[in-house]
Amino acid sequence: MTQFNDLVLTMRTDWNRRAELDAAHFICSEQGYQSLDDFFHSGERDVERYLVPHLRRLGLEPEMLRALDFGCGIGRLSAALARRFRAVTAFDISAAMLARGQALLAAADNITWVQGNGFDLSNLADASHDVIFSYLTLQHVPDARLAMHYVAEMCRVLSPGGVMCVQFSYRPLYALRRWYVTLRSRLTRLRWLWRWLAPRRWRRRRYGREEVMYMETLMQHSLPPQSVTRLVRAQGLIVEMLDTTDPAYIWLVARKPAHACAD
Ligand SMILES: C[S@@+](CC[C@H](N)C(=O)[O-])C[C@H]1O[C@@H](n2cnc3c(N)ncnc32)[C@H](O)[C@@H]1O
């Protein structure tokens, strides 16, 4: 854990700042939305598109089950999950995201909001969740070892017979963008000086948004699909589907056997 201490602090600080500036924008800026209603509607659409078909195919009845929303943000997907599942754990590293989500979804009494330590799922018990869903989160974890550790942890908290449906990215060339991101963030820091010295009327009011945009905690990072499937299989899960059609949005669906195989 100690080797990731700095990174954990950066992830938590950056996401807290994004939550305070404009949580919904930083959560799914590419999808575009006009209002908070639209924002939550997009969560409903994503759950219906990416999760529900697998539940149906596997014959799982959500109203009986407990779901984990890993990297829940302000509950865009948790809200849609809460309408279907018996109980939902909305899990995130950022206290500010969780607080906003909790306030927005106060009426959903089957959601438990849990803050993670940025490293593992140690505050969740083994086999405590029947379905794990994660979208637009693993791709932002800047260290592949940490992201893989989370995948192993998901296998641990998944109950026998349970299913995990997680999205990640694999665009190795995209790593080159790191140079661009570093340069942008340096320039942005210089602009702080400008902001400080310049007369008030010259200062850009929306400057803060840009500052938290060009950071490695918002870049897309790569996880090799073969490594993820190997890890999941090594944890005893059966890979039901690996969809690599869009390398930016790879989906892995894996199921834990109802009875652990003795080997
Ligand atoms: C782009 S948002 C996606 C939120 C949500 N999954 C959705 O689609 O609406 C990424 C979320 O992951 C959370 N996150 C980032 N790193 C994390 C970590 N190491 N552990 C838990 N959550 C993390 C951030 O705080 C943020 O809320």
PDB file of N, CA and C and ligand atoms in Angstrom, residues 7-8 11-12 14-16 18-19 23-29 31 39 42-43 46 69-78 91-95 97-98 114-121 133-142 146 150 167 217-218, ligand 1:
ATOM      1  N   LEU A   7      -0.086   8.381  -4.853  1.00  0.00           N
ATOM      2  CA  LEU A   7      -1.093   8.279  -5.910  1.00  0.00           C
ATOM      3  C   LEU A   7      -2.512   8.326  -5.327  1.00  0.00           C
ATOM      4  N   VAL A   8      -2.696   7.615  -4.212  1.00  0.00           N
ATOM      5  CA  VAL A   8      -4.017   7.590  -3.567  1.00  0.00           C
ATOM      6  C   VAL A   8      -4.422   9.005  -3.156  1.00  0.00           C
ATOM      7  N   MET A  11      -5.384  10.924  -6.303  1.00  0.00           N
ATOM      8  CA  MET A  11      -6.701  10.524  -6.833  1.00  0.00           C
ATOM      9  C   MET A  11      -7.814  11.142  -5.989  1.00  0.00           C
ATOM     10  N   ARG A  12      -7.646  11.029  -4.665  1.00  0.00           N
ATOM     11  CA  ARG A  12      -8.699  11.539  -3.772  1.00  0.00           C
ATOM     12  C   ARG A  12      -8.842  13.056  -3.909  1.00  0.00           C
ATOM     13  N   ASP A  14      -7.903  15.083  -6.423  1.00  0.00           N
ATOM     14  CA  ASP A  14      -8.405  15.494  -7.741  1.00  0.00           C
ATOM     15  C   ASP A  14      -9.918  15.263  -7.864  1.00  0.00           C
ATOM     16  N   TRP A  15     -10.366  14.079  -7.425  1.00  0.00           N
ATOM     17  CA  TRP A  15     -11.798  13.785  -7.589  1.00  0.00           C
ATOM     18  C   TRP A  15     -12.652  14.623  -6.646  1.00  0.00           C
ATOM     19  N   ASN A  16     -12.113  14.936  -5.475  1.00  0.00           N
ATOM     20  CA  ASN A  16     -12.857  15.832  -4.577  1.00  0.00           C
ATOM     21  C   ASN A  16     -13.021  17.195  -5.235  1.00  0.00           C
ATOM     22  N   ARG A  18     -12.981  17.878  -8.414  1.00  0.00           N
ATOM     23  CA  ARG A  18     -13.940  17.785  -9.535  1.00  0.00           C
ATOM     24  C   ARG A  18     -15.376  17.757  -9.015  1.00  0.00           C
ATOM     25  N   ALA A  19     -15.560  17.045  -7.882  1.00  0.00           N
ATOM     26  CA  ALA A  19     -16.922  16.978  -7.309  1.00  0.00           C
ATOM     27  C   ALA A  19     -17.385  18.366  -6.897  1.00  0.00           C
ATOM     28  N   ALA A  23     -19.386  18.081 -10.588  1.00  0.00           N
ATOM     29  CA  ALA A  23     -19.260  16.622 -10.563  1.00  0.00           C
ATOM     30  C   ALA A  23     -19.781  15.979 -11.850  1.00  0.00           C
ATOM     31  N   ALA A  24     -20.988  16.354 -12.245  1.00  0.00           N
ATOM     32  CA  ALA A  24     -21.619  15.680 -13.384  1.00  0.00           C
ATOM     33  C   ALA A  24     -20.795  15.863 -14.656  1.00  0.00           C
ATOM     34  N   HIS A  25     -20.239  17.041 -14.838  1.00  0.00           N
ATOM     35  CA  HIS A  25     -19.440  17.305 -16.041  1.00  0.00           C
ATOM     36  C   HIS A  25     -18.222  16.384 -16.094  1.00  0.00           C
ATOM     37  N   PHE A  26     -17.515  16.255 -14.968  1.00  0.00           N
ATOM     38  CA  PHE A  26     -16.295  15.455 -14.974  1.00  0.00           C
ATOM     39  C   PHE A  26     -16.584  13.955 -14.972  1.00  0.00           C
ATOM     40  N   ILE A  27     -17.781  13.574 -14.577  1.00  0.00           N
ATOM     41  CA  ILE A  27     -18.122  12.150 -14.562  1.00  0.00           C
ATOM     42  C   ILE A  27     -18.346  11.637 -15.978  1.00  0.00           C
ATOM     43  N   CYS A  28     -19.100  12.351 -16.754  1.00  0.00           N
ATOM     44  CA  CYS A  28     -19.302  11.843 -18.123  1.00  0.00           C
ATOM     45  C   CYS A  28     -19.434  13.002 -19.096  1.00  0.00           C
ATOM     46  N   SER A  29     -18.354  13.751 -19.246  1.00  0.00           N
ATOM     47  CA  SER A  29     -18.382  14.918 -20.119  1.00  0.00           C
ATOM     48  C   SER A  29     -18.621  14.524 -21.574  1.00  0.00           C
ATOM     49  N   GLN A  31     -20.388  12.169 -22.783  1.00  0.00           N
ATOM     50  CA  GLN A  31     -21.751  11.768 -23.115  1.00  0.00           C
ATOM     51  C   GLN A  31     -22.659  12.989 -23.299  1.00  0.00           C
ATOM     52  N   PHE A  39     -28.718  13.662 -16.822  1.00  0.00           N
ATOM     53  CA  PHE A  39     -27.540  12.968 -16.286  1.00  0.00           C
ATOM     54  C   PHE A  39     -27.958  11.622 -15.678  1.00  0.00           C
ATOM     55  N   SER A  42     -29.074   9.132 -18.213  1.00  0.00           N
ATOM     56  CA  SER A  42     -27.987   8.439 -18.918  1.00  0.00           C
ATOM     57  C   SER A  42     -27.512   7.226 -18.103  1.00  0.00           C
ATOM     58  N   GLY A  43     -27.626   7.304 -16.780  1.00  0.00           N
ATOM     59  CA  GLY A  43     -27.265   6.163 -15.930  1.00  0.00           C
ATOM     60  C   GLY A  43     -28.229   5.003 -16.146  1.00  0.00           C
ATOM     61  N   ASP A  46     -27.391   3.408 -19.425  1.00  0.00           N
ATOM     62  CA  ASP A  46     -26.161   2.605 -19.393  1.00  0.00           C
ATOM     63  C   ASP A  46     -26.375   1.265 -18.679  1.00  0.00           C
ATOM     64  N   ASP A  69     -21.597  -0.787  -6.897  1.00  0.00           N
ATOM     65  CA  ASP A  69     -21.263   0.176  -7.962  1.00  0.00           C
ATOM     66  C   ASP A  69     -19.878   0.716  -7.625  1.00  0.00           C
ATOM     67  N   PHE A  70     -18.863   0.175  -8.316  1.00  0.00           N
ATOM     68  CA  PHE A  70     -17.486   0.562  -7.989  1.00  0.00           C
ATOM     69  C   PHE A  70     -17.119   1.858  -8.713  1.00  0.00           C
ATOM     70  N   GLY A  71     -16.785   2.897  -7.936  1.00  0.00           N
ATOM     71  CA  GLY A  71     -16.487   4.216  -8.512  1.00  0.00           C
ATOM     72  C   GLY A  71     -17.789   4.891  -8.879  1.00  0.00           C
ATOM     73  N   CYS A  72     -18.644   5.065  -7.858  1.00  0.00           N
ATOM     74  CA  CYS A  72     -20.040   5.472  -8.114  1.00  0.00           C
ATOM     75  C   CYS A  72     -20.207   6.949  -8.442  1.00  0.00           C
ATOM     76  N   GLY A  73     -19.208   7.799  -8.118  1.00  0.00           N
ATOM     77  CA  GLY A  73     -19.392   9.239  -8.337  1.00  0.00           C
ATOM     78  C   GLY A  73     -20.566   9.749  -7.523  1.00  0.00           C
ATOM     79  N   ILE A  74     -21.452  10.502  -8.173  1.00  0.00           N
ATOM     80  CA  ILE A  74     -22.616  11.038  -7.444  1.00  0.00           C
ATOM     81  C   ILE A  74     -23.859  10.163  -7.658  1.00  0.00           C
ATOM     82  N   GLY A  75     -23.606   8.906  -8.052  1.00  0.00           N
ATOM     83  CA  GLY A  75     -24.700   7.928  -8.072  1.00  0.00           C
ATOM     84  C   GLY A  75     -25.479   7.844  -9.371  1.00  0.00           C
ATOM     85  N   ARG A  76     -24.848   8.264 -10.478  1.00  0.00           N
ATOM     86  CA  ARG A  76     -25.532   8.204 -11.780  1.00  0.00           C
ATOM     87  C   ARG A  76     -26.042   6.782 -12.054  1.00  0.00           C
ATOM     88  N   LEU A  77     -25.153   5.773 -11.810  1.00  0.00           N
ATOM     89  CA  LEU A  77     -25.532   4.378 -12.059  1.00  0.00           C
ATOM     90  C   LEU A  77     -26.178   3.767 -10.817  1.00  0.00           C
ATOM     91  N   SER A  78     -25.738   4.213  -9.641  1.00  0.00           N
ATOM     92  CA  SER A  78     -26.302   3.658  -8.392  1.00  0.00           C
ATOM     93  C   SER A  78     -27.821   3.855  -8.358  1.00  0.00           C
ATOM     94  N   PHE A  91     -19.752   2.858  -3.988  1.00  0.00           N
ATOM     95  CA  PHE A  91     -18.390   2.881  -3.453  1.00  0.00           C
ATOM     96  C   PHE A  91     -17.540   3.870  -4.232  1.00  0.00           C
ATOM     97  N   ASP A  92     -16.827   4.737  -3.515  1.00  0.00           N
ATOM     98  CA  ASP A  92     -15.997   5.723  -4.217  1.00  0.00           C
ATOM     99  C   ASP A  92     -14.853   6.176  -3.311  1.00  0.00           C
ATOM    100  N   ILE A  93     -13.799   6.673  -3.941  1.00  0.00           N
ATOM    101  CA  ILE A  93     -12.654   7.183  -3.171  1.00  0.00           C
ATOM    102  C   ILE A  93     -12.926   8.592  -2.626  1.00  0.00           C
ATOM    103  N   SER A  94     -13.852   9.312  -3.280  1.00  0.00           N
ATOM    104  CA  SER A  94     -14.023  10.735  -2.990  1.00  0.00           C
ATOM    105  C   SER A  94     -15.194  11.001  -2.047  1.00  0.00           C
ATOM    106  N   ALA A  95     -14.872  11.576  -0.880  1.00  0.00           N
ATOM    107  CA  ALA A  95     -15.916  11.908   0.091  1.00  0.00           C
ATOM    108  C   ALA A  95     -16.866  12.957  -0.483  1.00  0.00           C
ATOM    109  N   MET A  97     -17.729  13.403  -3.679  1.00  0.00           N
ATOM    110  CA  MET A  97     -18.656  12.745  -4.617  1.00  0.00           C
ATOM    111  C   MET A  97     -19.758  12.037  -3.828  1.00  0.00           C
ATOM    112  N   LEU A  98     -19.337  11.278  -2.817  1.00  0.00           N
ATOM    113  CA  LEU A  98     -20.308  10.502  -2.036  1.00  0.00           C
ATOM    114  C   LEU A  98     -21.320  11.424  -1.358  1.00  0.00           C
ATOM    115  N   VAL A 114     -20.253   4.197   0.572  1.00  0.00           N
ATOM    116  CA  VAL A 114     -19.035   3.740   1.251  1.00  0.00           C
ATOM    117  C   VAL A 114     -17.805   4.398   0.630  1.00  0.00           C
ATOM    118  N   GLN A 115     -16.980   4.972   1.491  1.00  0.00           N
ATOM    119  CA  GLN A 115     -15.736   5.574   0.982  1.00  0.00           C
ATOM    120  C   GLN A 115     -14.605   4.550   1.006  1.00  0.00           C
ATOM    121  N   GLY A 116     -13.926   4.412  -0.119  1.00  0.00           N
ATOM    122  CA  GLY A 116     -12.813   3.477  -0.216  1.00  0.00           C
ATOM    123  C   GLY A 116     -11.502   4.144   0.161  1.00  0.00           C
ATOM    124  N   ASN A 117     -10.489   3.309   0.432  1.00  0.00           N
ATOM    125  CA  ASN A 117      -9.186   3.857   0.823  1.00  0.00           C
ATOM    126  C   ASN A 117      -8.298   4.156  -0.391  1.00  0.00           C
ATOM    127  N   GLY A 118      -8.822   3.929  -1.598  1.00  0.00           N
ATOM    128  CA  GLY A 118      -8.056   4.242  -2.814  1.00  0.00           C
ATOM    129  C   GLY A 118      -7.121   3.137  -3.216  1.00  0.00           C
ATOM    130  N   PHE A 119      -7.192   2.007  -2.504  1.00  0.00           N
ATOM    131  CA  PHE A 119      -6.246   0.933  -2.759  1.00  0.00           C
ATOM    132  C   PHE A 119      -6.941  -0.426  -2.921  1.00  0.00           C
ATOM    133  N   ASP A 120      -7.951  -0.670  -2.048  1.00  0.00           N
ATOM    134  CA  ASP A 120      -8.616  -1.987  -2.124  1.00  0.00           C
ATOM    135  C   ASP A 120     -10.071  -1.859  -1.660  1.00  0.00           C
ATOM    136  N   LEU A 121     -10.726  -3.005  -1.490  1.00  0.00           N
ATOM    137  CA  LEU A 121     -12.131  -2.988  -1.041  1.00  0.00           C
ATOM    138  C   LEU A 121     -12.201  -3.565   0.369  1.00  0.00           C
ATOM    139  N   PHE A 133     -20.786  -3.877 -10.731  1.00  0.00           N
ATOM    140  CA  PHE A 133     -20.839  -3.113 -11.977  1.00  0.00           C
ATOM    141  C   PHE A 133     -19.862  -1.953 -11.862  1.00  0.00           C
ATOM    142  N   SER A 134     -19.066  -1.741 -12.896  1.00  0.00           N
ATOM    143  CA  SER A 134     -18.149  -0.601 -12.861  1.00  0.00           C
ATOM    144  C   SER A 134     -17.971  -0.044 -14.259  1.00  0.00           C
ATOM    145  N   TYR A 135     -18.261   1.224 -14.391  1.00  0.00           N
ATOM    146  CA  TYR A 135     -18.188   1.885 -15.697  1.00  0.00           C
ATOM    147  C   TYR A 135     -17.515   3.247 -15.508  1.00  0.00           C
ATOM    148  N   LEU A 136     -16.553   3.557 -16.365  1.00  0.00           N
ATOM    149  CA  LEU A 136     -15.836   4.841 -16.387  1.00  0.00           C
ATOM    150  C   LEU A 136     -15.001   5.072 -15.128  1.00  0.00           C
ATOM    151  N   THR A 137     -14.543   4.003 -14.502  1.00  0.00           N
ATOM    152  CA  THR A 137     -13.736   4.171 -13.288  1.00  0.00           C
ATOM    153  C   THR A 137     -12.351   3.524 -13.402  1.00  0.00           C
ATOM    154  N   LEU A 138     -12.304   2.221 -13.694  1.00  0.00           N
ATOM    155  CA  LEU A 138     -10.986   1.560 -13.759  1.00  0.00           C
ATOM    156  C   LEU A 138     -10.073   2.254 -14.769  1.00  0.00           C
ATOM    157  N   GLN A 139     -10.669   2.794 -15.824  1.00  0.00           N
ATOM    158  CA  GLN A 139      -9.865   3.455 -16.865  1.00  0.00           C
ATOM    159  C   GLN A 139      -9.129   4.692 -16.335  1.00  0.00           C
ATOM    160  N   HIS A 140      -9.599   5.243 -15.228  1.00  0.00           N
ATOM    161  CA  HIS A 140      -8.962   6.451 -14.695  1.00  0.00           C
ATOM    162  C   HIS A 140      -7.946   6.157 -13.586  1.00  0.00           C
ATOM    163  N   VAL A 141      -7.793   4.888 -13.218  1.00  0.00           N
ATOM    164  CA  VAL A 141      -6.795   4.556 -12.184  1.00  0.00           C
ATOM    165  C   VAL A 141      -5.419   4.576 -12.867  1.00  0.00           C
ATOM    166  N   PRO A 142      -4.541   5.503 -12.463  1.00  0.00           N
ATOM    167  CA  PRO A 142      -3.324   5.749 -13.251  1.00  0.00           C
ATOM    168  C   PRO A 142      -2.263   4.648 -13.206  1.00  0.00           C
ATOM    169  N   LEU A 146      -2.409  -1.147  -9.591  1.00  0.00           N
ATOM    170  CA  LEU A 146      -3.488  -0.791  -8.667  1.00  0.00           C
ATOM    171  C   LEU A 146      -4.847  -1.205  -9.250  1.00  0.00           C
ATOM    172  N   TYR A 150      -7.591  -3.944  -7.776  1.00  0.00           N
ATOM    173  CA  TYR A 150      -9.039  -3.737  -7.599  1.00  0.00           C
ATOM    174  C   TYR A 150      -9.836  -4.879  -8.234  1.00  0.00           C
ATOM    175  N   GLN A 167     -15.882  -2.336 -16.953  1.00  0.00           N
ATOM    176  CA  GLN A 167     -15.334  -1.700 -18.161  1.00  0.00           C
ATOM    177  C   GLN A 167     -13.953  -1.149 -17.856  1.00  0.00           C
ATOM    178  N   THR A 217      -5.253  11.662 -13.464  1.00  0.00           N
ATOM    179  CA  THR A 217      -6.386  10.952 -12.866  1.00  0.00           C
ATOM    180  C   THR A 217      -7.654  11.065 -13.716  1.00  0.00           C
ATOM    181  N   LEU A 218      -7.578  11.822 -14.811  1.00  0.00           N
ATOM    182  CA  LEU A 218      -8.738  11.882 -15.715  1.00  0.00           C
ATOM    183  C   LEU A 218      -8.399  11.348 -17.109  1.00  0.00           C
TER     184      LEU A 218
HETATM  185  C1  LIG B   1     -15.651   9.300 -14.320  1.00  0.00           C
HETATM  186  S1  LIG B   1     -16.315   9.042 -12.732  1.00  0.00           S
HETATM  187  C2  LIG B   1     -17.536   7.758 -13.084  1.00  0.00           C
HETATM  188  C3  LIG B   1     -18.625   7.658 -12.041  1.00  0.00           C
HETATM  189  C4  LIG B   1     -19.680   6.583 -12.291  1.00  0.00           C
HETATM  190  N1  LIG B   1     -19.086   5.289 -12.473  1.00  0.00           N
HETATM  191  C5  LIG B   1     -20.539   6.938 -13.479  1.00  0.00           C
HETATM  192  O1  LIG B   1     -20.354   6.342 -14.563  1.00  0.00           O
HETATM  193  O2  LIG B   1     -21.399   7.801 -13.336  1.00  0.00           O
HETATM  194  C6  LIG B   1     -15.028   8.124 -11.906  1.00  0.00           C
HETATM  195  C7  LIG B   1     -15.309   7.911 -10.432  1.00  0.00           C
HETATM  196  O3  LIG B   1     -14.357   6.978  -9.932  1.00  0.00           O
HETATM  197  C8  LIG B   1     -13.933   7.396  -8.664  1.00  0.00           C
HETATM  198  N2  LIG B   1     -12.597   6.829  -8.422  1.00  0.00           N
HETATM  199  C9  LIG B   1     -11.441   7.190  -9.002  1.00  0.00           C
HETATM  200  N3  LIG B   1     -10.421   6.460  -8.505  1.00  0.00           N
HETATM  201  C10 LIG B   1     -10.977   5.619  -7.576  1.00  0.00           C
HETATM  202  C11 LIG B   1     -10.449   4.625  -6.703  1.00  0.00           C
HETATM  203  N4  LIG B   1      -9.149   4.349  -6.681  1.00  0.00           N
HETATM  204  N5  LIG B   1     -11.301   3.966  -5.884  1.00  0.00           N
HETATM  205  C12 LIG B   1     -12.622   4.237  -5.905  1.00  0.00           C
HETATM  206  N6  LIG B   1     -13.176   5.186  -6.702  1.00  0.00           N
HETATM  207  C13 LIG B   1     -12.364   5.854  -7.534  1.00  0.00           C
HETATM  208  C14 LIG B   1     -13.926   8.922  -8.755  1.00  0.00           C
HETATM  209  O4  LIG B   1     -13.989   9.536  -7.493  1.00  0.00           O
HETATM  210  C15 LIG B   1     -15.169   9.181  -9.602  1.00  0.00           C
HETATM  211  O5  LIG B   1     -16.293   9.377  -8.811  1.00  0.00           O
END
